[in-house]
Coordinates of C-alpha atoms and ligand atoms in Angstrom, one line a residue:
M1 CA 101.1 -15.3 17.3
H2 CA 100.5 -11.7 16.7
K3 CA 103.0 -9.2 17.7
D4 CA 101.4 -7.3 19.6
I5 CA 100.2 -10.6 21.8
K6 CA 104.7 -11.3 22.2
K7 CA 104.9 -8.2 23.8
K8 CA 102.0 -7.8 26.2
L9 CA 104.3 -11.5 27.0
R10 CA 107.1 -9.6 27.3
Q11 CA 106.4 -7.2 29.5
I12 CA 104.6 -9.5 31.8
D13 CA 107.2 -11.5 31.8
I14 CA 109.6 -8.2 32.9
D15 CA 106.9 -6.8 35.8
H16 CA 105.9 -9.3 37.4
I17 CA 107.9 -12.9 36.9
W18 CA 111.6 -12.6 39.4
H19 CA 113.8 -15.4 37.8
P20 CA 115.3 -17.6 39.5
F21 CA 119.6 -16.4 39.8
T22 CA 119.0 -13.9 38.3
Q23 CA 119.8 -10.6 38.6
M24 CA 116.5 -8.7 37.2
Q25 CA 117.4 -5.5 37.0
E26 CA 120.1 -6.7 34.1
Y27 CA 118.0 -9.2 32.6
A28 CA 115.0 -6.3 32.2
K29 CA 117.7 -4.9 30.2
E30 CA 118.4 -7.4 27.9
E31 CA 115.2 -9.0 25.5
P32 CA 114.1 -12.4 27.7
V33 CA 113.8 -15.2 25.6
V34 CA 109.8 -16.9 25.4
I35 CA 109.5 -20.0 25.1
E36 CA 106.7 -21.4 23.7
K37 CA 107.0 -25.2 22.7
A38 CA 109.9 -28.0 22.6
Y39 CA 110.7 -31.5 20.7
D40 CA 113.6 -33.5 21.1
S41 CA 116.2 -31.2 21.6
F42 CA 114.9 -27.8 20.6
L43 CA 112.6 -25.7 21.8
V44 CA 111.0 -22.8 20.3
D45 CA 110.3 -19.0 21.1
I46 CA 107.5 -17.4 20.5
D47 CA 109.1 -15.9 17.9
G48 CA 109.3 -19.4 15.9
K49 CA 112.9 -19.6 17.2
K50 CA 115.1 -22.6 17.2
Y51 CA 117.0 -23.3 19.9
I52 CA 119.7 -26.3 21.0
D53 CA 119.2 -27.2 24.7
G54 CA 121.9 -27.3 26.1
V55 CA 121.9 -28.3 29.6
S56 CA 118.9 -29.9 29.1
S57 CA 116.9 -27.5 30.3
L58 CA 118.8 -26.8 33.8
W59 CA 120.1 -30.9 33.8
V60 CA 117.0 -31.9 34.4
N61 CA 115.5 -33.2 30.6
V62 CA 116.5 -36.6 29.7
H63 CA 115.3 -38.6 27.0
G64 CA 113.9 -34.7 24.5
H65 CA 110.6 -32.9 25.1
R66 CA 107.7 -34.2 23.9
K67 CA 109.3 -37.6 25.1
K68 CA 106.5 -40.3 22.9
E69 CA 106.6 -42.5 25.5
I70 CA 106.5 -40.3 28.6
D71 CA 103.3 -38.3 27.1
K72 CA 101.4 -41.0 27.2
A73 CA 101.8 -41.6 30.5
I74 CA 101.0 -38.7 32.4
I75 CA 98.3 -38.7 30.0
K76 CA 97.5 -41.8 31.1
Q77 CA 97.7 -41.3 34.7
I78 CA 95.2 -37.7 34.1
K79 CA 92.7 -39.9 32.9
K80 CA 92.7 -41.8 35.9
V81 CA 93.9 -39.5 39.2
S82 CA 96.1 -36.5 38.8
H83 CA 96.9 -36.8 43.2
T84 CA 96.1 -37.9 46.6
T85 CA 97.7 -37.8 49.2
L86 CA 100.7 -40.3 49.9
L87 CA 100.1 -39.9 54.0
G88 CA 99.2 -43.2 54.9
L89 CA 97.6 -43.2 51.9
S90 CA 99.5 -45.2 49.1
N91 CA 98.9 -45.3 45.2
T92 CA 99.6 -47.4 42.7
Q93 CA 102.3 -44.9 40.9
A94 CA 103.7 -44.5 44.2
I95 CA 104.1 -48.4 45.1
C96 CA 105.1 -48.6 41.6
L97 CA 108.5 -46.1 41.4
A98 CA 109.3 -46.6 44.7
K99 CA 110.0 -50.8 43.5
K100 CA 111.1 -49.2 40.9
L101 CA 114.1 -47.1 42.5
V102 CA 115.2 -50.5 45.0
D103 CA 116.1 -51.8 42.1
I104 CA 117.7 -49.7 39.9
T105 CA 120.3 -48.7 42.5
P106 CA 122.5 -49.8 45.2
S107 CA 121.6 -53.5 46.6
N108 CA 121.7 -52.0 50.3
L109 CA 119.2 -48.6 48.8
K110 CA 115.7 -50.2 50.5
K111 CA 113.5 -47.5 51.0
V112 CA 112.3 -45.2 49.6
F113 CA 111.0 -41.1 50.8
F114 CA 108.9 -38.6 48.4
S115 CA 109.1 -35.3 47.9
D116 CA 109.2 -32.9 45.6
N117 CA 112.7 -31.4 44.8
G118 CA 116.0 -31.8 45.5
S119 CA 117.0 -29.0 47.4
T120 CA 114.1 -30.8 49.6
G121 CA 115.5 -34.5 49.3
M122 CA 117.8 -33.3 51.0
E123 CA 116.6 -32.2 54.3
I124 CA 114.8 -34.4 54.4
A125 CA 118.3 -36.3 54.0
L126 CA 119.9 -35.1 57.0
K127 CA 116.9 -34.6 59.4
I128 CA 116.8 -38.6 59.1
A129 CA 120.0 -38.6 59.5
F130 CA 120.3 -36.8 62.2
Q131 CA 117.7 -38.0 64.2
Y132 CA 118.7 -42.2 63.1
W133 CA 121.4 -41.4 65.6
Q134 CA 119.1 -39.8 67.8
Q135 CA 117.7 -42.5 67.8
K136 CA 119.7 -44.8 68.3
G137 CA 121.3 -43.2 71.3
E138 CA 124.4 -42.2 69.6
S139 CA 123.3 -38.1 70.8
Q140 CA 126.4 -36.5 70.8
K141 CA 126.5 -36.8 67.0
N142 CA 124.9 -33.3 65.8
K143 CA 127.9 -32.3 63.3
F144 CA 127.5 -33.1 59.2
V145 CA 131.0 -33.0 57.3
S146 CA 130.8 -31.2 53.5
F147 CA 132.8 -30.4 51.2
A148 CA 133.6 -26.6 50.2
G149 CA 132.4 -25.4 46.9
G150 CA 129.2 -28.0 47.6
Y151 CA 125.3 -26.8 47.0
H152 CA 122.7 -29.5 47.9
G153 CA 119.7 -27.1 46.9
D154 CA 118.6 -23.2 48.4
T155 CA 116.3 -24.2 51.9
L156 CA 117.9 -23.5 54.6
G157 CA 119.6 -26.9 55.5
A158 CA 120.7 -27.8 52.2
V159 CA 122.1 -24.0 52.0
S160 CA 123.9 -25.3 55.3
V161 CA 126.4 -28.2 53.8
G162 CA 126.7 -25.8 51.0
G163 CA 129.5 -24.1 50.8
M164 CA 129.2 -22.3 48.2
D165 CA 129.8 -18.4 49.3
V166 CA 128.9 -16.2 46.4
F167 CA 125.2 -18.0 47.1
H168 CA 125.7 -18.9 50.8
K169 CA 127.7 -16.1 52.4
K170 CA 124.6 -14.0 53.1
Y171 CA 122.4 -16.1 55.1
K172 CA 125.0 -16.8 57.0
P173 CA 123.1 -15.8 60.9
L174 CA 120.7 -18.5 59.3
L175 CA 123.3 -21.6 58.8
F176 CA 124.3 -24.2 61.5
S177 CA 127.1 -25.2 61.7
S178 CA 129.3 -28.2 59.1
F179 CA 132.5 -28.8 59.0
K180 CA 134.0 -28.4 55.6
A181 CA 136.6 -30.9 53.9
P182 CA 138.2 -29.5 50.8
Y183 CA 136.7 -31.2 47.5
P184 CA 139.6 -32.0 44.5
Y185 CA 139.4 -29.4 42.6
C186 CA 142.4 -30.1 40.8
Y187 CA 143.1 -27.3 38.4
R188 CA 142.7 -24.8 41.0
C189 CA 145.6 -27.0 43.4
S190 CA 148.9 -25.8 44.6
K191 CA 149.5 -29.1 44.6
T192 CA 150.9 -31.0 41.7
F193 CA 148.1 -34.3 40.2
R194 CA 149.2 -37.6 40.2
L195 CA 151.6 -36.7 42.2
C196 CA 149.5 -35.3 44.8
N197 CA 148.4 -38.6 45.7
M198 CA 144.7 -37.0 46.7
A199 CA 146.7 -35.3 49.5
C200 CA 143.5 -33.4 49.6
L201 CA 141.5 -35.8 51.3
K202 CA 144.0 -36.0 54.4
K203 CA 141.9 -33.4 55.9
L204 CA 138.6 -35.6 55.6
E205 CA 140.5 -38.5 56.8
S206 CA 141.6 -35.5 60.0
I207 CA 137.9 -34.5 61.2
L208 CA 137.0 -38.0 60.9
E209 CA 139.7 -39.5 63.0
R210 CA 138.9 -35.8 65.9
K211 CA 135.7 -36.4 65.4
H212 CA 134.2 -39.2 64.4
D213 CA 131.5 -39.7 67.7
K214 CA 130.1 -36.2 67.1
I215 CA 129.6 -36.3 63.2
I216 CA 126.0 -37.5 61.7
G217 CA 127.4 -37.8 57.9
V218 CA 129.7 -36.7 55.4
I219 CA 128.2 -35.5 52.1
I220 CA 129.4 -36.0 48.8
E221 CA 128.0 -34.6 45.5
P222 CA 129.7 -37.6 43.4
L223 CA 132.3 -37.5 41.2
V224 CA 130.9 -34.7 40.2
Q225 CA 131.0 -31.1 42.1
G226 CA 128.1 -29.4 39.4
A227 CA 127.0 -25.7 40.6
S228 CA 130.3 -24.9 41.6
G229 CA 132.2 -24.9 38.3
I230 CA 131.5 -29.1 36.9
V231 CA 134.7 -30.1 38.8
V232 CA 135.2 -33.4 38.6
A233 CA 136.5 -35.5 41.3
P234 CA 139.8 -37.7 40.3
K235 CA 139.1 -42.0 39.9
G236 CA 138.6 -43.0 43.4
F237 CA 138.0 -40.7 45.8
L238 CA 134.3 -41.2 46.5
K239 CA 135.8 -43.9 46.5
A240 CA 137.8 -43.6 49.6
V241 CA 135.5 -41.2 50.9
S242 CA 133.0 -44.0 51.4
K243 CA 135.5 -46.1 52.7
L244 CA 136.7 -42.8 55.3
C245 CA 133.4 -43.6 56.5
K246 CA 132.6 -46.9 56.7
K247 CA 135.7 -46.7 59.5
H248 CA 135.0 -44.1 61.2
E249 CA 131.7 -45.1 61.3
V250 CA 130.1 -42.5 59.8
L251 CA 126.6 -42.3 57.0
L252 CA 127.1 -41.5 53.5
I253 CA 124.9 -39.6 52.3
V254 CA 125.4 -38.8 48.6
D255 CA 123.6 -36.2 46.3
E256 CA 123.0 -37.7 42.9
V257 CA 120.4 -35.0 42.7
A258 CA 122.4 -33.4 39.4
T259 CA 124.5 -36.3 38.3
G260 CA 121.4 -39.4 38.5
F261 CA 120.5 -40.6 35.4
G262 CA 122.6 -41.1 33.0
R263 CA 124.3 -38.0 32.8
T264 CA 128.0 -39.1 33.7
G265 CA 127.4 -43.0 31.5
K266 CA 125.9 -44.7 34.7
M267 CA 123.1 -44.8 35.3
F268 CA 123.4 -43.6 38.9
A269 CA 126.8 -41.8 39.6
C270 CA 128.1 -44.0 42.3
E271 CA 127.8 -47.2 40.5
H272 CA 131.7 -46.0 39.0
E273 CA 133.1 -46.7 41.8
K274 CA 131.2 -49.9 43.1
V275 CA 129.5 -46.7 46.1
K276 CA 127.0 -48.0 48.3
P277 CA 125.8 -45.7 50.8
D278 CA 123.6 -45.0 53.1
I279 CA 121.5 -42.6 52.2
M280 CA 121.2 -41.7 48.3
V281 CA 118.8 -37.9 46.9
M282 CA 118.2 -38.4 43.9
S283 CA 115.9 -35.5 41.4
K284 CA 116.4 -33.5 38.6
G285 CA 115.5 -36.3 35.8
L286 CA 113.8 -38.6 38.1
T287 CA 110.6 -37.8 35.7
G288 CA 113.0 -36.9 32.9
G289 CA 112.7 -33.3 33.0
Y290 CA 109.2 -33.3 33.2
L291 CA 107.2 -32.6 36.2
P292 CA 108.9 -32.2 40.1
L293 CA 109.8 -35.2 42.2
A294 CA 113.0 -36.0 44.6
A295 CA 113.8 -39.7 46.0
T296 CA 115.4 -39.9 49.5
L297 CA 116.1 -43.8 49.4
T298 CA 118.3 -45.0 52.4
T299 CA 119.1 -48.7 54.4
E300 CA 117.2 -51.3 56.1
E301 CA 119.5 -50.5 59.7
I302 CA 118.4 -46.7 59.4
Y303 CA 114.4 -46.9 58.8
K304 CA 114.5 -50.1 61.4
Q305 CA 115.4 -47.4 64.3
F306 CA 112.3 -45.2 63.3
L307 CA 110.7 -47.6 64.2
G308 CA 108.3 -47.8 67.9
E309 CA 105.1 -47.4 70.1
H310 CA 102.9 -44.8 68.8
D311 CA 103.2 -42.8 72.4
E312 CA 108.0 -42.9 71.6
H313 CA 107.6 -40.3 68.9
K314 CA 110.5 -42.6 66.6
T315 CA 108.2 -41.2 63.4
F316 CA 109.9 -39.3 60.8
Y317 CA 107.8 -36.5 61.4
H318 CA 108.5 -34.7 57.3
G319 CA 105.5 -34.3 54.7
H320 CA 104.7 -32.8 52.0
S321 CA 101.5 -32.1 50.1
Y322 CA 102.1 -33.4 46.6
T323 CA 104.3 -36.3 48.1
G324 CA 105.0 -39.0 46.1
N325 CA 102.0 -37.2 43.2
S326 CA 100.9 -39.9 40.5
L327 CA 101.3 -38.4 37.6
A328 CA 105.1 -37.2 38.7
C329 CA 105.8 -40.6 39.8
A330 CA 104.3 -42.4 36.1
A331 CA 106.4 -40.1 34.2
A332 CA 109.6 -41.1 36.3
L333 CA 108.6 -44.5 35.1
A334 CA 108.0 -43.7 32.4
N335 CA 111.4 -42.2 31.9
I336 CA 112.4 -45.2 33.7
S337 CA 111.0 -47.7 31.7
I338 CA 113.1 -46.0 28.5
F339 CA 116.1 -46.3 29.4
E340 CA 115.6 -50.0 29.7
E341 CA 113.5 -50.4 25.8
D342 CA 116.2 -47.7 23.9
R343 CA 119.0 -49.3 25.6
V344 CA 120.0 -45.3 25.8
L345 CA 123.6 -46.1 28.2
E346 CA 124.5 -48.2 26.3
S347 CA 124.2 -45.8 23.5
L348 CA 126.4 -43.3 25.2
A349 CA 130.0 -44.4 24.8
E350 CA 129.6 -42.8 21.4
K351 CA 128.0 -40.1 22.6
I352 CA 130.9 -39.4 25.3
E353 CA 133.9 -39.9 23.2
F354 CA 132.6 -37.8 20.6
L355 CA 132.4 -35.2 22.6
Q356 CA 135.7 -35.7 24.6
V357 CA 137.8 -35.4 21.0
G358 CA 136.1 -31.9 20.5
L359 CA 136.8 -30.7 23.3
K360 CA 140.8 -31.4 23.0
G361 CA 139.2 -28.8 20.7
F362 CA 139.0 -25.9 22.6
N363 CA 142.6 -25.9 24.1
K364 CA 143.6 -24.0 21.1
L365 CA 141.6 -20.9 22.7
T366 CA 143.2 -18.5 24.7
H367 CA 141.1 -17.9 27.0
V368 CA 140.6 -21.9 28.3
G369 CA 141.8 -22.8 30.5
D370 CA 140.7 -26.1 31.6
I371 CA 138.5 -28.7 30.3
R372 CA 136.5 -31.2 32.3
Q373 CA 134.4 -33.4 31.1
K374 CA 132.2 -36.5 32.9
G375 CA 130.0 -38.4 30.7
L376 CA 127.9 -35.5 29.3
I377 CA 128.6 -33.8 32.0
V378 CA 130.8 -30.6 30.4
G379 CA 132.7 -27.9 31.9
I380 CA 134.5 -25.3 30.4
E381 CA 136.7 -22.5 33.0
L382 CA 137.3 -19.6 30.8
V383 CA 140.6 -17.9 32.8
E384 CA 141.6 -13.9 31.9
N385 CA 145.5 -15.4 31.9
K386 CA 145.9 -19.6 30.7
D387 CA 149.2 -19.1 31.5
S388 CA 148.7 -18.1 35.3
R389 CA 145.2 -19.5 35.5
K390 CA 144.1 -15.9 36.5
R391 CA 140.5 -15.6 37.0
Y392 CA 138.2 -12.7 34.5
S393 CA 137.3 -9.5 37.3
S394 CA 133.3 -11.0 38.3
G395 CA 132.0 -8.1 36.7
A396 CA 133.5 -8.9 33.6
Q397 CA 130.6 -11.3 33.0
I398 CA 132.8 -13.5 30.8
G399 CA 130.8 -15.9 31.8
H400 CA 127.3 -14.6 30.2
K401 CA 128.5 -12.7 27.5
V402 CA 129.1 -16.3 25.9
I403 CA 126.6 -17.8 26.2
L404 CA 124.3 -14.4 25.4
E405 CA 126.6 -15.6 22.1
A406 CA 125.7 -18.6 21.3
R407 CA 121.8 -17.7 22.2
K408 CA 122.3 -15.8 19.4
R409 CA 123.7 -18.6 17.6
G410 CA 121.0 -21.0 18.4
L411 CA 122.3 -22.4 21.2
I412 CA 121.0 -21.9 24.9
I413 CA 123.5 -23.1 28.1
R414 CA 123.8 -21.3 31.3
P415 CA 127.0 -20.2 33.1
L416 CA 128.3 -21.3 35.8
E417 CA 130.7 -17.8 36.5
D418 CA 133.2 -17.8 33.7
V419 CA 132.6 -22.0 33.7
I420 CA 130.8 -22.7 30.7
V421 CA 129.1 -25.9 30.9
L422 CA 127.1 -27.8 28.0
L423 CA 124.7 -30.7 29.4
P424 CA 123.0 -32.0 26.6
P425 CA 119.7 -34.4 26.8
L426 CA 121.5 -38.0 26.5
S427 CA 119.0 -38.5 23.9
I428 CA 120.8 -35.7 21.9
R429 CA 122.0 -36.9 17.5
I430 CA 126.4 -36.3 17.1
K431 CA 125.0 -33.4 14.7
E432 CA 123.6 -32.1 17.5
L433 CA 126.3 -32.4 19.2
S434 CA 128.9 -31.3 16.8
Q435 CA 126.6 -28.4 16.8
I436 CA 126.8 -27.6 20.4
L437 CA 130.5 -27.5 19.9
K438 CA 130.7 -25.6 16.7
I439 CA 128.9 -22.7 18.4
T440 CA 130.2 -22.3 22.0
Y441 CA 133.8 -22.4 20.0
D442 CA 132.8 -19.7 17.8
S443 CA 131.0 -17.5 20.9
I444 CA 134.1 -17.9 23.3
Q445 CA 136.2 -17.0 20.8
A446 CA 134.2 -13.9 20.2
V447 CA 133.5 -12.5 23.3
T448 CA 137.4 -13.6 24.7
E449 CA 139.0 -12.8 21.5
Ligands
PLP501 C1 119.9 -28.9 41.8 C2 120.4 -29.4 43.0 C3 120.2 -29.6 44.1 C4 118.6 -28.7 44.0 O1 117.7 -29.7 43.1 P1 116.4 -28.5 43.3 O2 115.4 -28.8 42.1 O3 117.0 -27.4 42.4 O4 115.6 -28.1 44.6 C5 121.4 -30.2 44.4 N1 121.7 -31.4 44.7 C6 122.3 -30.9 43.3 C7 123.2 -31.6 43.1 C8 122.3 -30.1 42.5 O5 122.5 -30.4 40.7

């Protein structure tokens, strides 16, 4: 690419693109990295510089970029039709995908409502759950329980059940209220791990005991709370939450947007603890990281409450222009086939263990406070003082500095405040994992020591 064109691209980027979750005043000062192409686990920018895609293009990519089977499936579908509406009409790809999703999720989930991103998938879950109880004659049920630190997307319903103050506080006047329970963030808890007997569950239990007749359901990121800093729940927590929901007759809504499609080592995080949610939301990995698509799955029992004569108005009045998009569904079908054909889940154990062993070495670093891992999801929490667990001041932007350092060394990652996140595609090779570990280690050391 000619250098004038490169310069122009960078200038237009700064002049006209408002980047998500980005302080544009700072962004405009740094030379933008502009990606031109990608293959396998690598991204290539307009200068021809190659980077490892260490966060799977923000947690969406699964089998690598330019995966032949997915490329082919989309091209094949494009020659038939790209999009038709799912409002009162159907299409072959959405039908095949719905069946596939019902087959690979917990056996009680039977109905699939499509949308196009994690936030809308969650909005749909919230509206279905609310309307379900309304139509079942329990109209006093109008509050959700969600977790502190939770992240379910950026639309206002999803923000209402979110718990990340930095992102959410400003919008408070626009939000509906929900009950908040603590998520087990063991590193930041005053109780001694393993001796506490999951004391944090007590709060949830007490909310449910006192208020269950008002409560629609409990919303949880199963096993790992992602955006709050890769907070990994202790074994048994999800199962205990699920049991409490059953006991108090409230719905369990699991947000598998980040954890779905193999990230935790199993297809869905729920499987680790044999949990059967009433509603499950998936999106990020659904199309292998190719196209926007989400699905909200529910039980037959929930679905039944929406059936009735036209003038009873029990219909779920919700839908998006691109609901059930054929290209996205074709990509998702190819994505899931690869899991089966390449025995992807079986191949993960070795990679997960390699990461685990490699990460142990990070404890040597003076400012690594906590290392959390579930499957191929990793969070490395950096602290100013290891003994007191004191955080860096937010202005120090340690996380941001580390990822800029990593970028120089050929690795694209993105921090969550001062938690360095590693979340490579499932197709990552051991050799590349080893590079990711080395670059991350060196970058943390260079910035903090
Ligand atoms: C990313 C994410 C969402 C939101 O998905 P979008 O596609 O970005 O709207 C919701 N829940 C969780 C757990 C996520 O990680």
